[in-house]
């Protein structure tokens, strides 16, 4: 079905199939069915393994509509990933599947992965709390995880607070625990990291100009849509 702007509608795979978007096939490579892949995952070594099954997001008129393809091999040419699939035998077949978006079942890849690792959507929206200063007191809510950023040195949690975003290094010393089921990220922030937001929550006068993120310089925020982040580093 064509949309008003002339683009062809490609519906997402049916509910329950391919819950994570991990890549897009961009162009044929060679004569043996290879396809260059634009990766939407930080873990291609976990997603693109021999035998992995992908659901396809393609136009309804495509011969690939409603089908799945099985990973045969992922190779790297000049630092670019090239995928080979059991159902794509030659360049002609590869040309017919270009621009397909690849989805995988989250449950199908859950086994064998790191225990302390979460998808971005599992972390976003969790409450960020610290322990009360008084023994036995209720935890103090500091904000909510709004985003996960990847920088060369470490991952960062972008925490939305009343006084603006705060960048929290995702390291064990500062983020000792994550409880997705309880909806909580527990932090032990160094002095000064959340001062302004805690002052506002206490009803005191924090610093006024808290528009810029604190805790680290803001880096490139471009993210794969369905990336996975490992637990806090030591």
Short mmCIF file of C-alpha atoms in Angstrom, two decimals:
data_model
loop_
_atom_site.label_atom_id
_atom_site.label_comp_id
_atom_site.label_asym_id
_atom_site.label_seq_id
_atom_site.Cartn_x
_atom_site.Cartn_y
_atom_site.Cartn_z
CA UNK A 1 0.00 0.00 0.00
CA UNK A 2 1.41 3.39 -1.01
CA UNK A 3 1.32 6.32 1.40
CA UNK A 4 0.38 9.88 0.24
CA UNK A 5 4.06 10.85 -0.04
CA UNK A 6 4.72 7.98 -2.43
CA UNK A 7 6.51 5.79 0.10
CA UNK A 8 5.43 2.17 0.48
CA UNK A 9 3.96 1.17 3.81
CA UNK A 10 5.88 -1.61 5.57
CA UNK A 11 3.92 -2.83 8.60
CA UNK A 12 5.75 -4.01 11.68
CA UNK A 13 5.69 -7.80 12.19
CA UNK A 14 2.61 -9.15 14.00
CA UNK A 15 2.27 -8.69 17.76
CA UNK A 16 4.42 -11.15 19.66
CA UNK A 17 6.90 -11.51 16.82
CA UNK A 18 10.18 -9.67 16.64
CA UNK A 19 9.85 -7.46 19.68
CA UNK A 20 13.30 -5.91 19.24
CA UNK A 21 14.47 -4.06 16.12
CA UNK A 22 18.11 -4.95 15.51
CA UNK A 23 19.02 -3.94 11.97
CA UNK A 24 18.16 -2.97 8.40
CA UNK A 25 19.40 -4.56 5.17
CA UNK A 26 20.85 -1.74 3.08
CA UNK A 27 22.39 -3.14 -0.12
CA UNK A 28 23.61 -6.37 -1.74
CA UNK A 29 27.25 -7.38 -1.33
CA UNK A 30 28.85 -9.70 -3.86
CA UNK A 31 27.14 -12.47 -5.83
CA UNK A 32 26.45 -15.02 -3.08
CA UNK A 33 23.53 -13.36 -1.32
CA UNK A 34 25.47 -11.16 1.08
CA UNK A 35 23.72 -8.04 2.41
CA UNK A 36 25.20 -5.02 4.14
CA UNK A 37 23.51 -4.34 7.46
CA UNK A 38 22.82 -1.12 9.33
CA UNK A 39 22.98 -2.24 12.95
CA UNK A 40 20.47 -1.03 15.55
CA UNK A 41 22.09 -3.02 18.36
CA UNK A 42 25.21 -2.65 20.47
CA UNK A 43 25.60 -6.44 20.60
CA UNK A 44 25.80 -7.85 17.06
CA UNK A 45 27.84 -10.75 18.40
CA UNK A 46 24.77 -11.83 20.41
CA UNK A 47 22.07 -10.99 17.88
CA UNK A 48 23.62 -12.03 14.56
CA UNK A 49 24.72 -15.56 15.37
CA UNK A 50 24.37 -18.64 13.15
CA UNK A 51 20.83 -19.99 13.48
CA UNK A 52 19.31 -16.72 14.70
CA UNK A 53 15.83 -16.14 13.24
CA UNK A 54 14.68 -12.69 12.14
CA UNK A 55 11.17 -11.43 11.44
CA UNK A 56 10.98 -9.08 8.47
CA UNK A 57 9.36 -5.67 8.25
CA UNK A 58 8.69 -5.28 4.52
CA UNK A 59 5.85 -3.93 2.35
CA UNK A 60 2.77 -6.16 2.11
CA UNK A 61 3.41 -6.66 -1.60
CA UNK A 62 6.94 -8.00 -1.04
CA UNK A 63 7.58 -11.72 -1.62
CA UNK A 64 9.22 -11.64 1.82
CA UNK A 65 6.11 -10.36 3.64
CA UNK A 66 5.19 -12.55 6.62
CA UNK A 67 8.37 -14.61 6.36
CA UNK A 68 11.39 -15.10 8.59
CA UNK A 69 15.03 -15.55 7.61
CA UNK A 70 17.76 -17.51 9.37
CA UNK A 71 21.26 -16.22 10.00
CA UNK A 72 24.03 -18.21 8.35
CA UNK A 73 27.01 -15.95 9.02
CA UNK A 74 27.99 -12.35 9.78
CA UNK A 75 31.25 -11.14 8.25
CA UNK A 76 33.02 -7.80 8.41
CA UNK A 77 34.40 -6.12 5.28
CA UNK A 78 36.27 -2.84 5.78
CA UNK A 79 34.62 -2.53 9.22
CA UNK A 80 31.14 -2.90 7.67
CA UNK A 81 28.93 -5.86 8.66
CA UNK A 82 27.73 -8.14 5.87
CA UNK A 83 25.09 -10.77 6.64
CA UNK A 84 24.43 -14.08 4.90
CA UNK A 85 21.09 -15.84 5.35
CA UNK A 86 20.00 -19.40 4.56
CA UNK A 87 17.06 -18.18 2.44
CA UNK A 88 19.07 -15.65 0.40
CA UNK A 89 21.17 -17.66 -2.05
CA UNK A 90 22.30 -15.10 -4.62
CA UNK A 91 22.45 -11.44 -5.54
CA UNK A 92 19.00 -11.50 -7.17
CA UNK A 93 17.42 -12.69 -3.91
CA UNK A 94 19.47 -10.13 -1.98
CA UNK A 95 18.21 -7.30 -4.19
CA UNK A 96 14.60 -8.33 -3.49
CA UNK A 97 15.00 -7.99 0.28
CA UNK A 98 16.95 -4.70 0.45
CA UNK A 99 15.53 -2.17 2.96
CA UNK A 100 13.93 -4.90 5.07
CA UNK A 101 14.04 -4.17 8.80
CA UNK A 102 15.06 -7.07 11.05
CA UNK A 103 13.27 -7.90 14.29
CA UNK A 104 13.96 -10.62 16.86
CA UNK A 105 11.97 -12.11 19.72
CA UNK A 106 13.29 -10.78 23.01
CA UNK A 107 12.43 -14.03 24.77
CA UNK A 108 14.25 -16.08 22.14
CA UNK A 109 17.57 -14.40 22.89
CA UNK A 110 17.19 -13.97 26.64
CA UNK A 111 19.02 -17.20 27.54
CA UNK A 112 22.78 -17.16 27.48
CA UNK A 113 23.11 -13.39 27.89
CA UNK A 114 24.66 -11.49 30.75
CA UNK A 115 22.60 -11.72 33.93
CA UNK A 116 23.24 -8.10 34.85
CA UNK A 117 22.28 -6.52 31.55
CA UNK A 118 19.17 -4.64 30.53
CA UNK A 119 17.58 -3.26 27.41
CA UNK A 120 17.26 0.52 27.30
CA UNK A 121 13.47 0.36 27.53
CA UNK A 122 13.78 -1.64 30.77
CA UNK A 123 15.81 1.13 32.44
CA UNK A 124 13.97 4.17 31.10
CA UNK A 125 11.21 5.19 33.51
CA UNK A 126 12.72 3.57 36.62
CA UNK A 127 12.80 5.64 39.82
CA UNK A 128 16.28 6.65 40.96
CA UNK A 129 16.58 6.56 44.76
CA UNK A 130 19.22 6.80 47.44
CA UNK A 131 19.10 5.44 50.97
CA UNK A 132 17.81 7.67 53.72
CA UNK A 133 20.39 9.39 55.90
CA UNK A 134 18.66 8.12 59.04
CA UNK A 135 18.77 4.34 59.65
CA UNK A 136 15.43 2.75 58.80
CA UNK A 137 14.20 5.79 56.91
CA UNK A 138 12.41 5.60 53.57
CA UNK A 139 14.56 5.84 50.43
CA UNK A 140 14.77 9.32 48.90
CA UNK A 141 13.60 9.60 45.29
CA UNK A 142 16.01 11.72 43.24
CA UNK A 143 14.46 11.44 39.79
CA UNK A 144 13.57 9.11 36.93
CA UNK A 145 15.80 7.49 34.29
CA UNK A 146 15.05 9.35 31.04
CA UNK A 147 17.73 7.94 28.75
CA UNK A 148 20.83 5.75 28.52
CA UNK A 149 23.93 7.18 26.85
CA UNK A 150 27.03 5.32 25.67
CA UNK A 151 30.37 7.12 25.88
CA UNK A 152 33.80 5.63 25.17
CA UNK A 153 34.73 5.50 28.85
CA UNK A 154 31.43 4.27 30.33
CA UNK A 155 27.66 4.22 30.07
CA UNK A 156 25.64 7.05 31.60
CA UNK A 157 22.11 7.20 32.98
CA UNK A 158 20.38 10.48 32.17
CA UNK A 159 18.21 11.12 35.23
CA UNK A 160 15.36 13.62 34.96
CA UNK A 161 15.04 15.67 38.17
CA UNK A 162 13.03 18.71 39.23
CA UNK A 163 16.05 20.91 38.57
CA UNK A 164 17.04 19.40 35.22
CA UNK A 165 18.85 16.33 33.85
CA UNK A 166 21.72 14.75 35.78
CA UNK A 167 24.25 12.42 34.14
CA UNK A 168 25.02 9.47 36.41
CA UNK A 169 27.99 7.20 35.56
CA UNK A 170 26.70 3.63 35.33
CA UNK A 171 29.38 2.14 37.57
CA UNK A 172 29.02 -0.10 40.60
CA UNK A 173 30.42 2.52 42.99
CA UNK A 174 27.56 4.89 42.13
CA UNK A 175 24.83 2.48 40.95
CA UNK A 176 25.12 -0.55 43.24
CA UNK A 177 21.82 -2.15 42.22
CA UNK A 178 19.03 -2.18 39.63
CA UNK A 179 15.66 -3.81 40.37
CA UNK A 180 13.57 -3.74 37.21
CA UNK A 181 10.64 -5.57 38.82
CA UNK A 182 10.49 -3.06 41.68
CA UNK A 183 11.05 -0.17 39.26
CA UNK A 184 14.07 1.13 41.18
CA UNK A 185 17.67 2.11 40.44
CA UNK A 186 19.52 2.55 43.72
CA UNK A 187 22.39 5.04 43.71
CA UNK A 188 25.09 6.18 46.13
CA UNK A 189 25.91 9.52 44.49
CA UNK A 190 29.07 11.44 45.28
CA UNK A 191 28.67 14.79 46.99
CA UNK A 192 27.36 17.46 44.66
CA UNK A 193 25.92 15.22 41.95
CA UNK A 194 22.27 15.70 42.95
CA UNK A 195 22.60 18.74 45.24
CA UNK A 196 20.26 21.05 43.31
CA UNK A 197 17.53 18.46 42.81
CA UNK A 198 17.66 17.36 46.45
CA UNK A 199 17.47 20.98 47.59
CA UNK A 200 14.30 21.48 45.56
CA UNK A 201 12.73 18.28 46.85
CA UNK A 202 13.48 19.45 50.41
CA UNK A 203 11.85 22.82 49.71
CA UNK A 204 15.13 24.72 50.03
CA UNK A 205 16.65 27.08 47.51
CA UNK A 206 18.93 25.20 45.12
CA UNK A 207 21.05 26.82 42.47
CA UNK A 208 18.92 28.46 39.77
CA UNK A 209 20.73 27.73 36.53
CA UNK A 210 20.41 23.94 36.37
CA UNK A 211 19.48 23.59 32.71
CA UNK A 212 22.62 21.75 31.66
CA UNK A 213 23.27 18.12 32.67
CA UNK A 214 25.65 17.70 35.58
CA UNK A 215 28.04 14.96 36.51
CA UNK A 216 29.86 14.66 33.18
CA UNK A 217 30.24 16.43 29.87
CA UNK A 218 27.37 15.68 27.53
CA UNK A 219 28.44 13.36 24.72
CA UNK A 220 26.91 12.03 21.52
CA UNK A 221 23.37 10.92 22.36
CA UNK A 222 22.73 8.97 19.17
CA UNK A 223 21.46 5.55 20.23
CA UNK A 224 20.39 2.33 18.57
CA UNK A 225 16.69 1.96 19.20
CA UNK A 226 16.90 -1.40 20.90
CA UNK A 227 20.36 -1.44 22.44
CA UNK A 228 21.26 -3.44 25.53
CA UNK A 229 23.41 -2.13 28.34
CA UNK A 230 25.52 -4.27 30.65
CA UNK A 231 25.34 -3.89 34.39
CA UNK A 232 27.35 -1.21 36.19
CA UNK A 233 31.06 -1.57 35.56
CA UNK A 234 33.43 -1.92 38.46
#
